[in-house]
Structure formats: structure tokens, C-alpha cells
Amino acid sequence: MIGKLNHVAIVVPDLAAASEVYRSTLGATVSEPVDLPDHGVTTVFVELPNTKIELLHPLGEDSPVAKFLSNNASGGIHHVCYEVEDIHAAIDRMVDEGARVLGDGKPKTGAHGLPVVFLHPKDFCGTLIELEEVGEPRIAAAG
Ligand code: CO
């Protein structure tokens, strides 16, 4: 069911310092910081040839990554995001398999404007999983 790895999200205590590590030390293409107030995070996107890294930092009150950062002062991997064609079919399958979908179990609009859900880490090898609906694989139109 799952398709491509869309991104790995890393929570960091200092976005500027983390951006510099990816830009200068690792030689990656790194975006400017983007505030996502609806998600309670500021994000820097690191573009890799086959996937993305998202550097996350808490924004505002009740950020979903604030507790993670307080438990992991130097930062760490927060979640991995896999692409699915149909988020509702994916949710149904998770429920059938006995896996826990977080929140109210309904998709929300994620950081890329696409429907997402999160799955309980205890059901998936200790890793928080995000599923993102990217639709069916697109085939380039002829002409
Ligand atoms: Co994500």
C-alpha cells in the first residue's frame, strides 16, 4: 500500500544552525524557514534527489513538537512520511489491521496542502508514521 518515502522530519532546537549543517557541512539544497501556524511549526525543507528532509521547530503555543524537543534537547527524528494513493482506503486498512490512527481518525490537511494522517508509533516499530495522499501516480500526457 505505501509508496515513496515523501520525507523524514527532524525536530531541531535551532533552525538556523540545523540549516547551516545541511547547507554547508552536508552540501544540500536548503529552503528559507517557512512558518506553518496551523501546524505549530516552522519548517525548513531540505531537497534531496530522492526525498526531502523537513527540519521542524516549534511555533507558538501548543506546538505538537514542543514536548518532543523538551524530551530530546539536541533534536531527533520525529516521523517518517510515506505516500499513499487514497487516504481513506489507507485509514480503512489501518483500522482493519488493528493499527491506531491518531487524533479523530480523519485526514487533516498537511504541510504540503495534501490530506494526511498520523499512525501510533507503538504499532509501527516505535516510529511515528505520517501517511500523505498524493493521488494516483501521474503519467505524463502525450503531446
Ligand atoms: Co511530515
XYZ file of C-alpha atoms and ligand atoms in Angstrom:
144
model
C 0.000 0.000 0.000
C 2.620 2.575 0.954
C 4.539 4.183 -1.853
C 7.503 6.501 -1.864
C 9.169 7.954 1.192
C 7.924 11.546 0.990
C 10.026 12.979 3.815
C 11.777 12.387 7.093
C 11.008 15.037 9.718
C 13.682 16.049 12.213
C 12.885 18.322 15.148
C 15.744 20.723 15.877
C 16.404 23.196 18.705
C 17.957 25.810 16.377
C 16.674 26.057 12.802
C 19.423 28.389 11.619
C 22.145 26.108 12.962
C 20.459 22.999 11.523
C 20.032 24.701 8.131
C 23.706 25.568 8.126
C 24.672 21.958 8.893
C 22.620 20.698 5.949
C 23.701 23.537 3.623
C 27.383 23.815 4.417
C 28.514 20.589 6.053
C 26.327 18.211 4.030
C 26.095 20.329 0.867
C 22.319 20.072 0.410
C 19.779 22.465 -1.115
C 18.015 24.119 1.827
C 14.974 26.442 1.778
C 14.384 29.544 3.843
C 12.307 28.928 7.014
C 8.551 28.714 6.419
C 6.103 29.371 9.265
C 3.136 26.997 9.318
C 0.972 28.466 12.098
C -1.850 25.959 11.505
C 0.627 23.179 12.268
C 2.501 24.893 15.099
C 5.859 24.540 13.389
C 8.430 26.470 11.434
C 9.873 24.289 8.695
C 12.993 24.256 6.582
C 12.831 21.967 3.567
C 15.960 20.108 2.511
C 15.616 18.863 -1.063
C 17.381 15.594 -1.825
C 17.370 13.803 -5.187
C 15.001 11.068 -3.960
C 13.180 12.582 -0.964
C 13.033 15.515 1.427
C 14.154 16.212 4.950
C 11.956 18.564 6.936
C 13.620 20.386 9.787
C 10.926 21.317 12.313
C 10.967 23.825 15.138
C 8.065 24.664 17.487
C 5.988 27.736 16.579
C 3.572 29.354 19.015
C 1.669 27.819 21.906
C 0.738 24.117 21.934
C 3.170 23.152 19.199
C 2.909 19.407 18.517
C 6.707 19.170 18.558
C 7.383 21.165 21.754
C 7.218 18.123 24.046
C 9.446 16.136 21.702
C 12.053 18.879 21.898
C 11.834 19.086 25.671
C 12.442 15.314 25.798
C 15.185 15.457 23.146
C 17.124 18.645 23.775
C 19.511 18.194 20.849
C 16.674 17.235 18.480
C 15.985 13.974 16.706
C 13.958 12.120 14.085
C 10.277 12.857 14.719
C 8.437 10.972 11.972
C 8.674 9.432 8.532
C 6.096 10.151 5.825
C 5.012 7.596 3.255
C 2.902 8.404 0.218
C -0.444 6.674 -0.375
C -2.799 6.944 -3.329
C -6.034 7.078 -1.309
C -6.010 8.280 2.297
C -9.487 6.934 3.099
C -8.623 3.478 1.798
C -5.410 3.642 3.827
C -7.311 4.590 7.007
C -9.803 1.750 6.463
C -6.943 -0.674 6.049
C -5.230 0.541 9.243
C -8.479 0.119 11.193
C -8.961 -3.377 9.740
C -5.380 -4.246 10.693
C -5.930 -3.028 14.255
C -3.476 -0.143 13.955
C -4.218 3.143 15.688
C -4.836 6.277 13.645
C -4.106 9.321 15.817
C -6.483 12.185 16.548
C -10.084 11.745 15.429
C -9.022 9.230 12.793
C -9.880 11.585 9.945
C -7.447 13.115 7.484
C -6.206 16.664 8.001
C -4.528 18.987 5.551
C -0.796 18.535 5.964
C 2.171 20.824 5.464
C 2.025 20.387 1.675
C -1.700 21.076 1.371
C -2.488 17.363 0.941
C -4.536 15.067 3.218
C -2.519 13.350 5.943
C -2.994 11.119 8.980
C -0.567 10.003 11.668
C -0.261 6.433 12.970
C 0.619 5.402 16.507
C 4.345 4.700 16.917
C 3.680 1.703 19.188
C 2.015 -0.058 16.250
C 4.928 0.681 13.886
C 8.269 -0.286 15.333
C 8.452 2.728 17.636
C 8.245 5.213 14.770
C 5.575 7.870 14.268
C 4.286 7.459 10.716
C 2.576 10.071 8.569
C 0.608 8.930 5.531
C 0.133 11.565 2.829
C -2.295 11.217 -0.046
C -0.540 12.127 -3.262
C -3.160 10.630 -5.563
C -2.576 8.080 -8.254
C 0.809 8.044 -9.938
C 0.662 10.527 -12.767
C 1.559 9.511 -16.269
C 2.789 12.342 -18.441
C 0.235 13.181 -21.087
C 1.335 12.590 -24.638
C 1.900 15.696 -26.725
Co 5.591 15.328 7.973
